[in-house]
Tab-separated table of C-alpha atoms in Angstrom:
chain	number	residue	atom	x	y	z
A	1	GLN	CA	149.272	-0.549	166.121
A	2	SER	CA	148.418	3.143	165.898
A	3	ALA	CA	148.173	5.438	168.878
A	4	LEU	CA	144.709	6.168	170.236
A	5	THR	CA	143.372	9.545	169.111
A	6	GLN	CA	142.921	12.360	171.627
A	7	PRO	CA	142.363	16.098	171.123
A	8	ALA	CA	145.646	17.979	171.353
A	9	SER	CA	144.315	20.451	173.886
A	10	VAL	CA	141.312	21.191	176.061
A	11	SER	CA	140.841	24.214	178.280
A	12	GLY	CA	138.401	25.396	180.891
A	13	SER	CA	137.925	27.905	183.658
A	14	PRO	CA	138.224	27.006	187.336
A	15	GLY	CA	135.110	25.220	188.532
A	16	GLN	CA	134.037	24.134	185.073
A	17	SER	CA	133.893	20.578	183.744
A	18	ILE	CA	135.832	19.355	180.757
A	19	THR	CA	135.812	16.064	178.865
A	20	ILE	CA	138.664	14.434	176.974
A	21	SER	CA	137.900	11.823	174.343
A	22	CYS	CA	140.038	8.847	173.357
A	23	THR	CA	139.146	7.102	170.125
A	24	GLY	CA	140.443	3.689	169.176
A	25	THR	CA	139.096	0.638	167.417
A	26	SER	CA	137.294	-2.581	168.205
A	27	SER	CA	140.747	-4.167	168.614
A	28	ASP	CA	141.629	-2.008	171.582
A	29	VAL	CA	139.305	0.449	173.356
A	30	GLY	CA	136.139	-1.128	171.985
A	31	GLY	CA	137.215	-4.679	172.598
A	32	TYR	CA	138.423	-4.618	176.172
A	33	ASN	CA	137.675	-2.996	179.512
A	34	HIS	CA	141.400	-2.531	180.096
A	35	VAL	CA	141.321	1.208	179.473
A	36	ALA	CA	143.210	3.543	181.775
A	37	TRP	CA	143.931	7.239	182.060
A	38	TYR	CA	147.151	8.887	183.213
A	39	GLN	CA	147.895	12.414	184.340
A	40	GLN	CA	151.388	13.754	183.746
A	41	HIS	CA	152.832	16.973	185.094
A	42	PRO	CA	155.965	18.417	183.455
A	43	GLY	CA	159.089	16.470	184.298
A	44	LYS	CA	157.152	13.786	186.172
A	45	ALA	CA	156.197	10.213	185.458
A	46	PRO	CA	152.630	9.425	184.382
A	47	HIS	CA	150.256	9.012	187.323
A	48	LEU	CA	147.351	6.561	187.170
A	49	ILE	CA	143.974	8.246	187.725
A	50	ILE	CA	141.544	5.758	186.130
A	51	PHE	CA	141.800	2.008	185.501
A	52	HIS	CA	139.464	-0.592	183.986
A	53	VAL	CA	137.504	2.117	182.141
A	54	SER	CA	135.964	3.900	185.127
A	55	ASN	CA	137.662	2.915	188.390
A	56	ARG	CA	139.634	5.371	190.504
A	57	PRO	CA	142.635	4.233	192.550
A	58	SER	CA	142.529	5.160	196.196
A	59	GLY	CA	143.666	8.725	196.740
A	60	VAL	CA	142.503	10.009	193.361
A	61	SER	CA	139.956	12.816	193.525
A	62	SER	CA	136.326	11.992	192.783
A	63	ARG	CA	136.386	14.961	190.426
A	64	PHE	CA	137.885	12.547	187.900
A	65	SER	CA	135.416	10.209	186.223
A	66	ALA	CA	135.512	8.162	183.046
A	67	SER	CA	133.423	5.971	180.797
A	68	LYS	CA	133.434	4.169	177.477
A	69	SER	CA	131.020	3.894	174.581
A	70	GLY	CA	131.908	1.726	171.631
A	71	ASN	CA	135.435	2.511	170.486
A	72	THR	CA	135.650	5.800	172.397
A	73	ALA	CA	136.623	6.321	176.020
A	74	SER	CA	136.118	9.616	177.837
A	75	LEU	CA	137.629	11.291	180.873
A	76	THR	CA	135.727	14.066	182.648
A	77	ILE	CA	137.277	16.451	185.132
A	78	SER	CA	134.661	18.238	187.217
A	79	GLY	CA	135.236	21.381	189.263
A	80	LEU	CA	138.416	22.156	187.362
A	81	GLN	CA	141.292	23.318	189.547
A	82	ALA	CA	144.644	24.902	188.794
A	83	GLU	CA	146.426	21.696	189.856
A	84	ASP	CA	144.601	19.798	187.115
A	85	GLU	CA	146.665	21.581	184.477
A	86	ALA	CA	148.718	18.738	183.007
A	87	ASP	CA	148.916	16.312	180.118
A	88	TYR	CA	146.445	13.420	180.058
A	89	TYR	CA	146.917	10.118	178.263
A	90	CYS	CA	144.542	7.257	177.673
A	91	PHE	CA	145.861	3.730	177.465
A	92	SER	CA	144.465	0.403	176.313
A	93	TYR	CA	145.274	-3.254	175.985
A	94	THR	CA	144.953	-4.535	172.429
A	95	SER	CA	144.132	-7.759	170.641
A	96	SER	CA	147.772	-8.034	169.584
A	97	THR	CA	148.717	-8.667	173.218
A	98	ILE	CA	150.345	-5.283	173.416
A	99	TYR	CA	149.494	-1.916	174.872
A	100	VAL	CA	148.901	1.408	173.194
A	101	PHE	CA	148.783	4.963	174.515
A	102	GLY	CA	146.756	7.892	173.343
A	103	THR	CA	148.309	10.879	171.598
A	104	GLY	CA	147.900	12.982	174.732
A	105	THR	CA	145.811	16.023	175.647
A	106	LYS	CA	147.145	19.179	177.241
A	107	VAL	CA	144.650	20.572	179.740
A	108	THR	CA	144.884	24.294	180.391
A	109	VAL	CA	143.099	25.986	183.264
A	110	LEU	CA	142.251	29.487	182.134
B	1	GLN	CA	155.458	1.301	199.423
B	2	VAL	CA	156.345	0.096	195.945
B	3	GLN	CA	159.158	2.027	194.318
B	4	LEU	CA	160.946	1.600	191.010
B	5	GLN	CA	164.210	3.253	190.049
B	6	GLU	CA	165.798	3.251	186.593
B	7	SER	CA	169.543	3.415	186.054
B	8	GLY	CA	171.911	3.301	183.123
B	9	PRO	CA	174.011	5.435	180.777
B	10	GLY	CA	172.522	8.746	179.782
B	11	LEU	CA	174.416	8.803	176.489
B	12	VAL	CA	174.650	6.003	173.920
B	13	LYS	CA	176.363	6.104	170.522
B	14	PRO	CA	174.438	5.284	167.340
B	15	SER	CA	174.475	1.573	166.399
B	16	GLU	CA	175.342	0.579	169.978
B	17	THR	CA	173.153	-1.054	172.620
B	18	LEU	CA	171.082	0.854	175.149
B	19	SER	CA	171.011	-0.977	178.494
B	20	LEU	CA	168.866	0.030	181.451
B	21	THR	CA	168.061	-1.557	184.798
B	22	CYS	CA	165.077	-1.026	187.052
B	23	VAL	CA	165.462	-1.815	190.747
B	24	VAL	CA	162.233	-2.681	192.541
B	25	SER	CA	161.685	-2.067	196.248
B	26	GLY	CA	158.609	-2.687	198.351
B	27	ALA	CA	157.475	-5.539	196.103
B	28	SER	CA	158.803	-8.899	194.986
B	29	ILE	CA	159.753	-9.260	191.376
B	30	ILE	CA	158.741	-12.939	191.503
B	31	SER	CA	155.085	-12.145	192.143
B	32	ASN	CA	153.041	-14.185	189.677
B	33	GLU	CA	150.532	-11.354	189.300
B	34	ASP	CA	153.021	-8.817	188.042
B	35	TRP	CA	154.520	-7.987	184.674
B	36	TRP	CA	157.409	-5.543	184.521
B	37	SER	CA	157.321	-3.043	181.713
B	38	TRP	CA	159.410	-0.465	179.919
B	39	VAL	CA	157.865	2.640	178.385
B	40	ARG	CA	159.557	5.528	176.659
B	41	GLN	CA	158.529	9.073	175.896
B	42	SER	CA	159.791	11.492	173.297
B	43	PRO	CA	158.345	14.727	171.905
B	44	GLU	CA	158.090	13.084	168.483
B	45	LYS	CA	156.339	9.838	169.437
B	46	GLY	CA	154.737	10.605	172.793
B	47	LEU	CA	154.380	7.668	175.173
B	48	GLU	CA	155.361	4.345	173.626
B	49	TRP	CA	155.138	0.940	175.263
B	50	ILE	CA	158.317	-1.056	174.634
B	51	GLY	CA	157.488	-4.375	176.235
B	52	GLU	CA	157.092	-6.393	179.405
B	53	VAL	CA	158.717	-9.304	181.182
B	54	HIS	CA	157.433	-11.779	183.751
B	55	HIS	CA	159.677	-13.417	186.342
B	56	SER	CA	159.076	-16.718	184.516
B	57	GLY	CA	160.976	-15.302	181.572
B	58	ALA	CA	157.906	-14.729	179.420
B	59	THR	CA	157.970	-11.531	177.404
B	60	ASN	CA	155.734	-9.436	175.180
B	61	PHE	CA	157.107	-6.695	172.952
B	62	ASN	CA	155.882	-3.835	170.825
B	63	PRO	CA	156.074	-5.212	167.262
B	64	SER	CA	157.749	-2.026	166.088
B	65	LEU	CA	160.707	-2.686	168.408
B	66	GLU	CA	160.610	-6.452	168.819
B	67	SER	CA	163.564	-7.204	166.560
B	68	ARG	CA	165.869	-5.022	168.683
B	69	VAL	CA	164.631	-5.618	172.242
B	70	THR	CA	165.483	-8.082	174.972
B	71	MET	CA	164.291	-8.017	178.574
B	72	SER	CA	165.255	-10.084	181.574
B	73	VAL	CA	164.654	-10.422	185.298
B	74	ASP	CA	167.322	-10.780	187.985
B	75	LYS	CA	165.535	-12.398	190.913
B	76	SER	CA	168.538	-12.215	193.225
B	77	LYS	CA	168.685	-8.436	192.896
B	78	ASN	CA	164.921	-7.846	192.568
B	79	GLN	CA	165.430	-5.966	189.336
B	80	PHE	CA	164.735	-6.216	185.637
B	81	SER	CA	166.527	-4.960	182.576
B	82	LEU	CA	166.074	-3.635	179.072
B	83	ASN	CA	168.468	-3.967	176.155
B	84	LEU	CA	167.749	-2.134	172.911
B	85	ASN	CA	170.322	-2.722	170.185
B	86	SER	CA	171.289	-0.866	167.018
B	87	VAL	CA	170.036	2.430	168.412
B	88	THR	CA	169.573	5.583	166.335
B	89	VAL	CA	168.792	9.164	167.250
B	90	ALA	CA	165.105	8.201	167.054
B	91	ASP	CA	165.611	6.156	170.224
B	92	THR	CA	166.427	9.281	172.223
B	93	ALA	CA	163.758	9.470	174.918
B	94	VAL	CA	162.938	9.367	178.599
B	95	TYR	CA	162.710	5.715	179.563
B	96	TYR	CA	160.381	4.593	182.355
B	97	CYS	CA	159.981	1.261	184.074
B	98	ALA	CA	156.593	0.306	185.520
B	99	ARG	CA	154.766	-2.508	187.285
B	100	GLY	CA	151.778	-4.019	185.551
B	101	ARG	CA	149.115	-5.902	187.496
B	102	ASP	CA	145.707	-6.841	186.076
B	103	PHE	CA	146.361	-4.706	183.003
B	104	THR	CA	146.951	-1.674	185.225
B	105	TRP	CA	150.216	0.170	185.760
B	106	GLY	CA	150.020	1.909	189.064
B	107	TYR	CA	153.699	2.210	189.882
B	108	TRP	CA	156.299	3.904	187.737
B	109	GLY	CA	159.916	4.892	188.089
B	110	GLN	CA	160.850	8.555	187.835
B	111	GLY	CA	162.274	8.078	184.354
B	112	THR	CA	165.769	8.410	182.911
B	113	LEU	CA	166.778	10.391	179.847
B	114	VAL	CA	168.792	8.486	177.268
B	115	THR	CA	170.333	10.450	174.436
B	116	VAL	CA	171.649	8.750	171.313
B	117	SER	CA	174.479	10.787	169.869
B	118	SER	CA	178.008	10.357	168.587
């Protein structure tokens, strides 16, 4: 099972919106609505920000939104803030009854 | 609130067995809804799911590690464990434990660095 494909880096200025893509296959992202997104700051554990494709846990900013089309999931961060600078990982259940992470995207706030 | 805390040796010799424990507080490990997972992270491989265990004893493992992994639950101590045998330097990573519910992992431990070196 290969890792899901994400861009290595995305950057934006404060207040802007950025979108991170996560490309898989019909056996993972395209086949299930069990897609999640995690934010990870240096030295910290991953933090859940999106589950079941587009749902936000309580306490997560509404500036984070996500969707899926075919085999590609997307995470959008609106009104970019300095605290959003972190690594972001997508995550999906697969038909092999296992889980797979994305390759990770480093978000830089310019 | 739910908290998970990993513990175990920070240094393991090549060919030996890596053993970690995750103590769960604020939640019962015998909840039927929950699966208890191990994930590791290294600069080379990024985040990698190792496997999961249910209090019933059921397990699911990453095929790439399945031949070397065992997991178990200790209901009396509300904790679960990971054993990874025949380790090599490629197994050097930060190891996390996490709670899975409805295909969502909302609670993670802080992570523990395990280095494989002679």
